[in-house]
Amino acid sequence: DIISTVEFNHSGELLATGDKGGRVVIFQQEQENKIQSHSRGEYNVYSTFQSHEPEFDYLKSLEIEEKINKIRWLPQKNAAQFLLSTNDKTIKLWKISERDKRPEGYNLKEEDGRYRDPTTVTTLRVPVFRPMDLMVEASPRRIFANAHTYHINSISINSDYETYLSADDLRINLWHLEITDRSFNIVDIKPANMEELTEVITAAEFHPNSCNTFVYSSSKGTIRLCDMRASALCDRHSKLFEEPEDPSNRSFFSEIISSISDVKFSHSGQYMMTRDYLSVKIWDLNMENRPVETYQVHEYLRSKLCSLYENDCIFDKFECCWNGSDSVVMTGSYNNFFRMFDRNTKRDITLEASRENNKPRTVLKPRKVCASGKRKKDEISVDSLDFNKKILHTAWHPKENIIAVATTNNLYIFQDKVN
Amino acid sequence: MFARGLKRKCADGEDSPPAPPAGSLQRQSLLDMSLVKLQLCHMLAEPNLCRSVLIANTVRQLQEEMSQDSTWQVPAPASAGRGPLERLVSTEILCRTPWEQQGGHSAADSGASPAPDLLSEPPGALSAQAPRSAPGCAWEAASPRESRGGFQRSLDQIFETLDSKAPRAAEGLFADVDGPYYDLDAVLTGMVGAKSVPGDGFETLASAGAPPPGVSYKRDLGELDHVVEILVET
C-alpha cells in the first residue's frame, strides 16, 4: 500500500511505517552479529497491525480516511513500546509488547483451553511459564477522538513525556496522554468569517527540550514560536520567523511554493528546519528575519512551476529530517531521488531509491539532474523526471547513519559503509 | 508528462519581462486553470483545505493584477473548462458571432481545423485598430508554439474581448465555427466600420452580445467568492 509516514523510535531499534490503508508496520533491527561486524543489523518485520479503520461521519455525511498521517514514538519506560498514530480525525495510543512465554499446566483446563471433566481432576498443580515463539502484540490503550473539525496534519510529544499536541488546518490542541475525554485548544486561527480565510496551519512541533515551547508553520511560509506560559490561548506568537520575498523570483506561484510542508527542530533545540516546495531552510531560533542556511532541493523546477501547478505536483508535501548529530539534513524529491545536505562541508548529494539501480549491499551512485543545455552522460534531464515517483517521507536513525526512505509503495533502508 | 504547448507558453511567460499583454495571456490561462481546480475541489466531499486556500489566494492575486491593469478590463469567465488552445480557436468565432447572432445564422459544431486558416484575417483586421498587434501571418503557422511574440499581443486583445462575453454566449460561439466563410468578411467589414478608437472598438464588440464588461466582471468575482465560501465552509 502507499506509505504515508515513517518514523524511527528513540533508540533507533524500531522503525514504524504507516500507510494509506490504516496499517502500521514496525521493523526491528537485528541485534548486531558480533562476529560479522562489517555491517549493522538488518531490519525485519516485527509487528503489523491495523491502527485505523475507515469511518463515516454521519453528521456531515463524509467518509473519514483511515490513512495514517503521522506516527510518533514515546520514549521507552518499560518493556513495552508505545506510539501515537493518527489519521485525519482520531489519535490512538498503541502499546506494543512482546510475549515469549506462556503458562502451561492448568489444573482445570486442557492445553487447548477446554475445561477438563471435574471427575478426572485428582491432583493440584500450578501452571508454569514455558518459552514459546515470540509473539508481538499491539493493543490500543487510548483513543483521542472528536477534538478536530479539520484534518490533523501533525502530532508532537512534549519533552515532559506527559502531554502532546495535535494540529489540524486551523487549530492546535494539547492533550494529556492519560486523558482522552478532553483536550485544551492552544491555537485557533479560524477567522470569524470563513470567507476571510487565507492562511492555514501546515505543521507543528514541540521543542525537544523546553516543554513550554512549540512552533507551527503556515501556508504563507511563516513559522510562529509560541510559549504556553504566556497565555492559555497562544494566538499571539512569541516569535515570528519569516524571510522577505525575493522580488526577482516573484511569480503567481510565489505563495504556493513558500507554503511550508514540514518543520523539525534540531536534536539540540537550537535550530529548526523548514521545507517548502523548492528548498530547505535552517533557522536559528534567535533570528527571526531570515534563515541562517538555505539549501535548494530542486531549483530546476522553478521554471516549470506552471506545469507543476497544472498537474498538482506543486501541492506535494515533502518532509525533511536531521541526522543524529544535526550535521546533515535530508529531504525527498521526484523521480525517487532524495537529497542530503552536509551543513559543515556545504556539500550535497542526490541519490535514488529504486530497485533497478541498486542491488543490496552496493554503494549508491550519486545522481545529477541536468537543468538545461547539453546533458552529460549519466545525467538526467528535467523533462525525463518521473513526477509520479515522489519521495515525501524520509527518516534518519537517531544515532547511526541509517536512513529510511519511502517511495510510493516501497520502503528502502540504507546505511553507510562500515569498514 | 506536460502538455507541451502549455508548458512552453508558461515557461516563456515567466522568462519574458512583465509586459502587460504577454502577462495577461498567462494570467488568463492560470485563472482558468485555478477556477477549474477550485470547482473540482468543491465537488469533493471534503476538500483539502490547504490546497483550496492556496488556489483561492492565487485566484485573488490574479484578479487583483488584472483589475489593476487599466487598459484591459478582464472579467473572470465562470466557465473555465477550456484550455488555451481552445481559446485560439475561439478567436475566429469572436469576430463572427455578434453578427452571426444578429443575422440568425446557424452552423455546425466547431472543429479545430478550419479555424487556423480563418484566423489569418481577424488579427489583420483588428490590427488596423490596435497599435500593437502583429501581422496575421503568425496565425498561418497554426501552432501556438511558433507564434509567440507579437502574435500574443493581438491575441490578448481578442481574448480580452472574448472574456467579456457572458459564459453562455461563449458556449454558443463554438457552434458557429463552421459557418460559411463569406460571413467572416461581412463581419470584419462591419467591425472595422464600427470602430472609432482602438479601445472603443473592443468595447463595442463586447457590448454587442453581452452585458458591459464591468458588470460581468463583478458578477464573476461574486461567483468566485461564492465558490470559495462554499468550499471553505465544508
Short mmCIF file of C-alpha atoms in Angstrom, two decimals, chain A residues 143-335:
data_model
loop_
_atom_site.label_atom_id
_atom_site.label_comp_id
_atom_site.label_asym_id
_atom_site.label_seq_id
_atom_site.Cartn_x
_atom_site.Cartn_y
_atom_site.Cartn_z
CA ILE A 143 -8.27 6.78 21.77
CA PHE A 144 -8.28 10.57 21.49
CA ALA A 145 -11.24 11.45 19.33
CA ASN A 146 -13.65 14.21 18.43
CA ALA A 147 -11.35 17.13 19.02
CA HIS A 148 -10.64 18.17 15.46
CA THR A 149 -13.01 19.65 12.95
CA TYR A 150 -10.34 19.86 10.26
CA HIS A 151 -7.72 17.37 9.12
CA ILE A 152 -4.93 16.55 11.56
CA ASN A 153 -1.55 17.16 9.95
CA SER A 154 0.83 16.84 12.93
CA ILE A 155 1.26 15.30 16.35
CA SER A 156 4.19 16.00 18.63
CA ILE A 157 5.07 14.60 22.02
CA ASN A 158 6.22 17.08 24.63
CA SER A 159 9.55 16.73 26.38
CA ASP A 160 7.66 16.25 29.62
CA TYR A 161 6.51 12.90 28.19
CA GLU A 162 3.09 13.53 29.66
CA THR A 163 1.46 15.77 27.12
CA TYR A 164 1.35 16.04 23.37
CA LEU A 165 -0.11 18.37 20.77
CA SER A 166 -2.19 17.66 17.69
CA ALA A 167 -2.59 20.20 14.91
CA ASP A 168 -5.14 20.48 12.14
CA ASP A 169 -5.52 23.12 9.43
CA LEU A 170 -6.83 25.76 11.81
CA ARG A 171 -6.34 24.64 15.39
CA ILE A 172 -3.82 23.08 17.73
CA ASN A 173 -4.89 21.06 20.77
CA LEU A 174 -2.95 20.00 23.83
CA TRP A 175 -3.63 16.58 25.33
CA HIS A 176 -2.56 14.63 28.35
CA LEU A 177 -1.60 11.09 27.42
CA GLU A 178 -3.76 9.68 30.19
CA ILE A 179 -6.87 11.72 29.49
CA THR A 180 -8.97 11.09 26.44
CA ASP A 181 -12.18 12.93 27.13
CA ARG A 182 -10.82 16.43 26.99
CA SER A 183 -8.12 18.47 25.36
CA PHE A 184 -7.11 22.11 25.52
CA ASN A 185 -7.16 24.32 22.49
CA ILE A 186 -3.96 26.35 22.41
CA VAL A 187 -4.01 27.84 18.92
CA ASP A 188 -7.02 28.85 16.88
CA ILE A 189 -6.59 30.73 13.62
CA LYS A 190 -10.07 30.20 12.30
CA PRO A 191 -11.46 33.57 11.20
CA ALA A 192 -14.94 34.58 12.31
CA ASN A 193 -15.94 34.70 8.69
CA MET A 194 -14.58 31.72 6.79
CA GLU A 195 -14.60 33.74 3.60
CA GLU A 196 -11.67 35.67 5.04
CA LEU A 197 -9.56 32.54 5.39
CA THR A 198 -6.23 32.99 3.66
CA GLU A 199 -3.79 31.00 5.77
CA VAL A 200 -3.76 27.51 7.32
CA ILE A 201 -1.53 25.62 9.73
CA THR A 202 0.64 23.11 7.92
CA ALA A 203 2.81 21.55 10.66
CA ALA A 204 3.53 21.87 14.37
CA GLU A 205 6.14 20.54 16.77
CA PHE A 206 7.14 20.80 20.40
CA HIS A 207 10.61 21.99 21.27
CA PRO A 208 12.81 18.98 22.17
CA ASN A 209 13.92 20.45 25.49
CA SER A 210 11.62 23.29 26.53
CA CYS A 211 8.28 21.79 27.46
CA ASN A 212 6.54 25.16 27.19
CA THR A 213 7.66 25.96 23.65
CA PHE A 214 6.26 24.82 20.34
CA VAL A 215 6.24 26.06 16.75
CA TYR A 216 3.74 25.91 13.95
CA SER A 217 4.22 26.66 10.27
CA SER A 218 1.73 28.11 7.82
CA SER A 219 0.78 28.01 4.18
CA LYS A 220 2.16 31.52 3.78
CA GLY A 221 5.69 30.48 4.66
CA THR A 222 5.76 31.75 8.23
CA ILE A 223 6.72 29.94 11.42
CA ARG A 224 5.39 31.04 14.77
CA LEU A 225 7.03 30.10 18.01
CA CYS A 226 4.71 30.10 20.99
CA ASP A 227 5.26 29.96 24.72
CA MET A 228 2.48 28.24 26.63
CA ARG A 229 3.39 30.12 29.78
CA ALA A 230 2.41 33.41 28.21
CA SER A 231 -1.28 32.65 27.95
CA ALA A 232 -3.72 29.80 27.73
CA LEU A 233 -4.54 30.54 24.12
CA CYS A 234 -1.35 31.02 22.17
CA ASP A 235 -2.82 33.05 19.36
CA ARG A 236 -0.16 35.68 19.82
CA HIS A 237 3.19 34.31 18.92
CA SER A 238 6.35 34.94 20.86
CA LYS A 239 8.42 34.91 17.69
CA LEU A 240 7.54 35.09 14.04
CA PHE A 241 10.00 33.64 11.55
CA GLU A 242 9.61 34.87 8.01
CA GLU A 243 12.00 35.53 5.19
CA PRO A 244 11.20 38.52 3.00
CA GLU A 245 10.31 37.54 -0.53
CA ASP A 246 12.94 37.79 -3.22
CA PRO A 247 11.43 40.24 -5.72
CA SER A 248 13.42 38.84 -8.62
CA ASN A 249 11.84 35.44 -8.17
CA ARG A 250 8.31 36.66 -7.84
CA SER A 251 5.60 34.85 -9.77
CA PHE A 252 1.98 33.89 -9.33
CA PHE A 253 3.20 30.75 -7.63
CA SER A 254 5.33 32.51 -5.05
CA GLU A 255 2.86 31.98 -2.28
CA ILE A 256 2.19 28.35 -3.10
CA ILE A 257 5.86 27.43 -3.18
CA SER A 258 6.51 29.31 0.03
CA SER A 259 3.97 27.17 1.87
CA ILE A 260 5.86 25.15 4.46
CA SER A 261 5.21 21.42 4.30
CA ASP A 262 7.29 20.32 7.30
CA VAL A 263 9.03 21.82 10.32
CA LYS A 264 11.52 19.94 12.51
CA PHE A 265 13.59 21.06 15.44
CA SER A 266 17.23 20.00 15.54
CA HIS A 267 18.08 17.49 18.25
CA SER A 268 19.96 20.23 20.08
CA GLY A 269 16.94 22.50 20.08
CA GLN A 270 18.99 25.39 18.82
CA TYR A 271 17.75 25.31 15.24
CA MET A 272 14.70 24.37 13.31
CA MET A 273 14.41 23.27 9.71
CA THR A 274 11.54 24.05 7.34
CA ARG A 275 10.74 22.53 3.97
CA ASP A 276 8.95 24.48 1.30
CA TYR A 277 8.43 23.37 -2.27
CA LEU A 278 11.85 24.16 -3.63
CA SER A 279 14.14 24.48 -0.64
CA VAL A 280 15.13 23.50 2.87
CA LYS A 281 15.84 26.33 5.33
CA ILE A 282 17.61 26.20 8.65
CA TRP A 283 16.57 28.82 11.19
CA ASP A 284 18.38 29.90 14.31
CA LEU A 285 15.70 30.31 16.97
CA ASN A 286 17.27 33.59 17.94
CA MET A 287 16.97 35.13 14.49
CA GLU A 288 13.53 35.73 13.08
CA ASN A 289 14.08 37.76 9.97
CA ARG A 290 15.82 35.19 7.82
CA PRO A 291 17.12 31.62 7.87
CA VAL A 292 20.79 31.03 8.59
CA GLU A 293 21.10 28.43 5.85
CA THR A 294 19.14 27.70 2.70
CA TYR A 295 19.56 24.63 0.52
CA GLN A 296 17.99 24.30 -2.92
CA VAL A 297 16.42 20.90 -3.34
CA HIS A 298 15.40 21.07 -6.99
CA GLU A 299 15.81 24.61 -8.24
CA TYR A 300 15.49 23.34 -11.82
CA LEU A 301 11.77 23.08 -11.18
CA ARG A 302 11.37 26.83 -10.77
CA SER A 303 10.82 27.34 -14.49
CA LYS A 304 8.28 24.50 -14.58
CA LEU A 305 6.01 25.80 -11.86
CA CYS A 306 3.14 26.40 -14.24
CA SER A 307 3.10 22.77 -15.38
CA LEU A 308 3.57 21.58 -11.83
CA TYR A 309 0.59 23.68 -10.85
CA GLU A 310 -1.43 22.15 -13.62
CA ASN A 311 -0.66 18.56 -12.64
CA ASP A 312 -0.98 19.40 -8.92
CA CYS A 313 2.57 18.39 -8.06
CA ILE A 314 3.14 21.88 -6.70
CA PHE A 315 0.96 20.88 -3.73
CA ASP A 316 3.09 17.88 -2.79
CA LYS A 317 4.14 18.00 0.84
CA PHE A 318 7.71 16.90 1.30
CA GLU A 319 9.10 16.13 4.74
CA CYS A 320 12.63 16.67 5.97
CA CYS A 321 14.81 15.25 8.73
CA TRP A 322 18.03 15.79 10.68
CA ASN A 323 20.71 13.22 11.31
CA GLY A 324 21.56 12.39 14.90
CA SER A 325 24.30 14.98 15.24
CA ASP A 326 22.40 17.73 13.37
CA SER A 327 25.21 17.97 10.85
CA VAL A 328 23.31 16.64 7.82
CA VAL A 329 19.74 17.20 6.67
CA MET A 330 17.79 15.10 4.22
CA THR A 331 14.66 15.51 2.14
CA GLY A 332 12.97 13.86 -0.81
CA SER A 333 12.33 14.93 -4.39
CA TYR A 334 10.88 13.48 -7.61
CA ASN A 335 11.99 10.54 -9.72
#
